[in-house]
Coordinates of C-alpha atoms in Angstrom, one line a residue:
X1 CA 86.6 90.1 84.7
X2 CA 84.5 92.0 86.5
X3 CA 81.1 91.5 86.1
X4 CA 77.9 93.8 88.2
X5 CA 74.4 91.9 87.7
X6 CA 71.5 93.5 88.7
X7 CA 72.5 95.4 91.7
X8 CA 70.3 97.0 94.1
X9 CA 71.0 99.0 97.1
X10 CA 69.3 100.9 99.8
X11 CA 69.7 103.8 102.2
X12 CA 67.2 103.0 105.0
X13 CA 63.9 104.0 102.8
X14 CA 65.8 105.4 99.5
X15 CA 66.8 103.4 96.3
X16 CA 70.2 104.0 95.9
X17 CA 71.3 101.6 93.1
X18 CA 68.6 100.5 90.7
X19 CA 68.8 97.0 88.7
X20 CA 72.8 98.1 88.2
X21 CA 74.3 96.3 85.3
X22 CA 78.3 96.6 84.5
X23 CA 81.1 94.7 83.0
X24 CA 84.7 96.1 83.4
X25 CA 86.8 95.1 80.6
X26 CA 90.4 93.2 81.6
X27 CA 93.4 95.3 81.4
X28 CA 91.5 98.4 80.4
X29 CA 90.9 101.8 82.5
X30 CA 86.9 102.2 82.6
X31 CA 85.4 105.5 84.2
X32 CA 82.6 106.0 86.1
X33 CA 81.4 109.3 85.9
X34 CA 77.8 111.5 86.4
X35 CA 77.2 114.5 88.9
X36 CA 77.2 114.8 92.4
X37 CA 74.8 111.8 94.6
X38 CA 74.4 109.8 91.4
X39 CA 75.5 106.5 93.0
X40 CA 79.0 106.3 91.8
X41 CA 81.0 106.0 95.0
X42 CA 77.6 103.4 96.4
X43 CA 78.2 100.9 93.8
X44 CA 82.2 101.0 94.6
X45 CA 81.4 100.4 98.4
X46 CA 79.5 97.7 97.0
X47 CA 82.3 96.0 95.1
X48 CA 84.4 96.5 98.1
X49 CA 82.3 95.0 100.5
X50 CA 81.5 98.0 102.4
X51 CA 78.1 97.9 102.2
X52 CA 76.0 95.1 101.4
X53 CA 74.3 94.5 98.5
X54 CA 70.0 94.4 98.7
X55 CA 70.1 91.9 95.1
X56 CA 72.1 90.7 92.8
X57 CA 75.5 89.9 92.5
X58 CA 79.5 90.5 91.7
X59 CA 81.5 88.3 89.6
X60 CA 85.3 88.4 89.8
X61 CA 87.3 86.2 87.5
X62 CA 84.4 84.0 87.2
X63 CA 83.6 84.1 91.3
X64 CA 80.5 85.6 92.8
X65 CA 82.0 87.7 95.8
X66 CA 78.9 89.5 96.7
X67 CA 79.1 88.2 100.1
X68 CA 82.6 88.0 100.9
X69 CA 84.1 90.5 103.6
X70 CA 85.8 93.1 102.3
X71 CA 89.4 91.5 103.5
X72 CA 88.6 88.3 102.0
X73 CA 87.9 90.9 98.3
X74 CA 91.2 92.3 99.0
X75 CA 93.4 88.7 98.9
X76 CA 91.2 88.3 95.9
X77 CA 92.8 91.0 93.9
X78 CA 90.8 94.8 94.4
X79 CA 93.0 97.2 95.5
X80 CA 91.0 100.3 96.4
X81 CA 91.8 104.1 96.9
X82 CA 88.8 105.4 99.0
X83 CA 87.4 109.4 98.0
X84 CA 89.6 111.2 100.8
X85 CA 92.5 109.1 100.5
X86 CA 92.8 107.8 104.6
X87 CA 96.3 107.4 104.2
X88 CA 97.6 106.7 108.0
X89 CA 99.0 110.4 109.2
X90 CA 101.6 109.1 112.3
X91 CA 103.2 106.8 109.9
X92 CA 105.8 107.4 107.7
X93 CA 105.5 107.0 104.1
X94 CA 107.2 103.9 103.8
X95 CA 105.5 102.4 107.1
X96 CA 101.9 103.4 105.0
X97 CA 103.3 101.3 102.4
X98 CA 104.4 98.5 103.9
X99 CA 100.5 98.1 105.5
X100 CA 99.6 95.8 102.8
X101 CA 102.9 93.8 102.3
X102 CA 100.2 90.8 103.5
X103 CA 98.0 90.9 101.2
X104 CA 100.5 90.3 98.6
X105 CA 100.0 86.5 97.3
X106 CA 103.2 85.4 96.5
X107 CA 104.4 86.3 99.8
X108 CA 107.3 88.9 99.2
X109 CA 107.6 91.4 101.9
X110 CA 109.2 94.4 99.9
X111 CA 107.6 97.1 98.5
X112 CA 107.9 96.7 94.5
X113 CA 110.3 99.2 92.9
X114 CA 107.9 100.0 90.2
X115 CA 106.0 102.0 93.1
X116 CA 108.7 104.4 93.1
X117 CA 109.3 104.7 89.8
X118 CA 106.0 105.2 89.2
X119 CA 105.8 107.9 92.1
X120 CA 109.8 108.9 92.5
X121 CA 108.6 111.6 95.3
X122 CA 107.2 108.5 97.8
X123 CA 110.8 107.2 97.5
X124 CA 112.5 110.8 98.5
X125 CA 110.0 111.2 101.4
X126 CA 109.6 107.6 102.3
X127 CA 110.8 108.9 105.8
X128 CA 108.5 111.7 106.4
X129 CA 105.1 111.3 107.9
X130 CA 102.6 110.7 106.0
X131 CA 100.4 114.0 107.2
X132 CA 103.3 116.1 106.0
X133 CA 102.8 115.0 102.5
X134 CA 100.8 117.3 100.3
X135 CA 97.3 116.4 99.2
X136 CA 98.8 115.3 96.0
X137 CA 101.5 113.6 97.0
X138 CA 99.4 112.2 99.8
X139 CA 96.9 110.7 97.0
X140 CA 99.8 109.1 95.3
X141 CA 100.8 107.4 98.4
X142 CA 97.2 106.0 98.8
X143 CA 97.3 104.8 95.1
X144 CA 100.6 103.0 96.1
X145 CA 99.6 101.8 99.1
X146 CA 97.0 100.0 97.2
X147 CA 99.7 98.7 94.4
X148 CA 101.6 97.5 97.2
X149 CA 99.3 94.8 97.6
X150 CA 99.6 93.6 93.7
X151 CA 95.8 94.0 92.7
X152 CA 94.3 92.6 89.5
X153 CA 91.7 95.7 89.6
X154 CA 92.6 98.9 91.3
X155 CA 89.7 100.9 92.3
X156 CA 90.2 104.9 92.7
X157 CA 87.2 106.9 93.8
X158 CA 87.7 110.3 92.4
X159 CA 91.5 110.9 92.8
X160 CA 91.7 114.4 91.0
X161 CA 89.9 115.9 93.8
X162 CA 91.8 118.6 95.5
X163 CA 95.1 118.2 93.9
X164 CA 97.5 120.0 91.9
X165 CA 97.6 120.3 88.4
X166 CA 100.5 118.8 88.0
X167 CA 100.0 115.6 90.0
X168 CA 96.8 115.4 88.1
X169 CA 98.8 114.5 85.0
X170 CA 101.3 112.1 86.6
X171 CA 97.8 110.3 88.2
X172 CA 96.8 109.7 84.5
X173 CA 100.1 109.0 83.3
X174 CA 100.3 106.0 86.1
X175 CA 96.9 104.7 85.0
X176 CA 98.0 104.1 81.6
X177 CA 101.0 102.5 82.2
X178 CA 99.6 100.4 84.6
X179 CA 97.6 99.3 81.9
X180 CA 99.6 99.2 79.0
X181 CA 103.1 97.6 80.7
X182 CA 101.4 95.5 83.3
X183 CA 98.1 94.6 82.0
X184 CA 96.1 96.0 85.1
X185 CA 92.3 96.5 85.3
X186 CA 91.2 100.1 86.8
X187 CA 87.8 101.3 87.4
X188 CA 87.9 104.8 88.2
X189 CA 85.3 107.4 89.3
X190 CA 85.6 110.6 87.8
X191 CA 83.5 113.9 87.1
X192 CA 86.8 115.4 85.5
X193 CA 86.3 115.1 81.8
X194 CA 89.7 116.0 80.7
X195 CA 91.4 113.7 83.6
X196 CA 88.7 111.1 82.3
X197 CA 89.9 111.3 79.2
X198 CA 93.3 111.3 79.4
X199 CA 92.7 107.9 81.9
X200 CA 90.1 105.6 80.9
X201 CA 89.5 103.8 77.2
X202 CA 85.5 103.5 78.2
X203 CA 82.8 105.3 80.3
X204 CA 79.6 105.0 81.6
X205 CA 77.2 107.6 83.2
X206 CA 75.5 107.2 86.3
X207 CA 72.4 108.8 87.2
X208 CA 69.8 108.7 89.8
X209 CA 71.4 105.0 90.6
X210 CA 71.2 103.8 86.9
X211 CA 73.6 103.5 84.4
X212 CA 72.5 105.8 81.3
X213 CA 75.1 105.8 79.0
X214 CA 78.5 104.4 78.4
X215 CA 81.1 103.3 75.1
X216 CA 84.5 103.8 74.2
X217 CA 86.0 107.4 75.5
X218 CA 85.8 108.5 71.7
X219 CA 81.9 108.1 72.3
X220 CA 81.9 110.9 75.4
X221 CA 80.4 113.7 72.9
X222 CA 79.5 117.9 74.3
X223 CA 75.8 115.6 74.1
X224 CA 76.4 113.6 77.1
X225 CA 78.1 116.0 78.8
X226 CA 76.1 118.5 78.9
X227 CA 73.1 116.4 79.6
X228 CA 74.9 114.2 82.4
X229 CA 77.8 115.8 83.5
X230 CA 77.5 119.4 83.5
X231 CA 77.3 121.3 86.6

């Protein structure tokens, strides 16, 4: 469904991504893991068109999207939740959600009910400003906003960063529900191993811009964690 082939990317003279090959299976959650500064977020930004790639290709549903704008990629069915959430703090929860309605291919202009089913607090607080929510609630809002666009692939960059444990569990459950009940594909960047094991079916590990390990989540063993993930 989603394929990265030979992706190279530079910041100035620094070579950040080195010939990255990655296939994201349809209907599952794939977790990209690794320490800080290994190229994980850069790879997601290349996927979304926020950074250009130097060479290689990104294919989505058989179409090369490597040169499309971020808006075009969103309309193709890529939903993105960036690191740090980036909600609109002065808009209400409902207004934040409605922003993505024009991206819906169906033309429907109502917020899907399942988003409030996944995250009931968003319905309870729909008239409050986004900036008044806790960090965990803002993360739920950011995910809900991406889901409003009815994406085929949901891309999440460190969704557990700085949020409370009970909401971490809610987000893991929501990801599994998206996979199991809606058949949605999820690409996740995450450093916390317990969360990754709850949310994802497969993983890859990045180190210095290379993919150095990967497989089903059951293959994420102590040696791999110690070598590539432990601080």
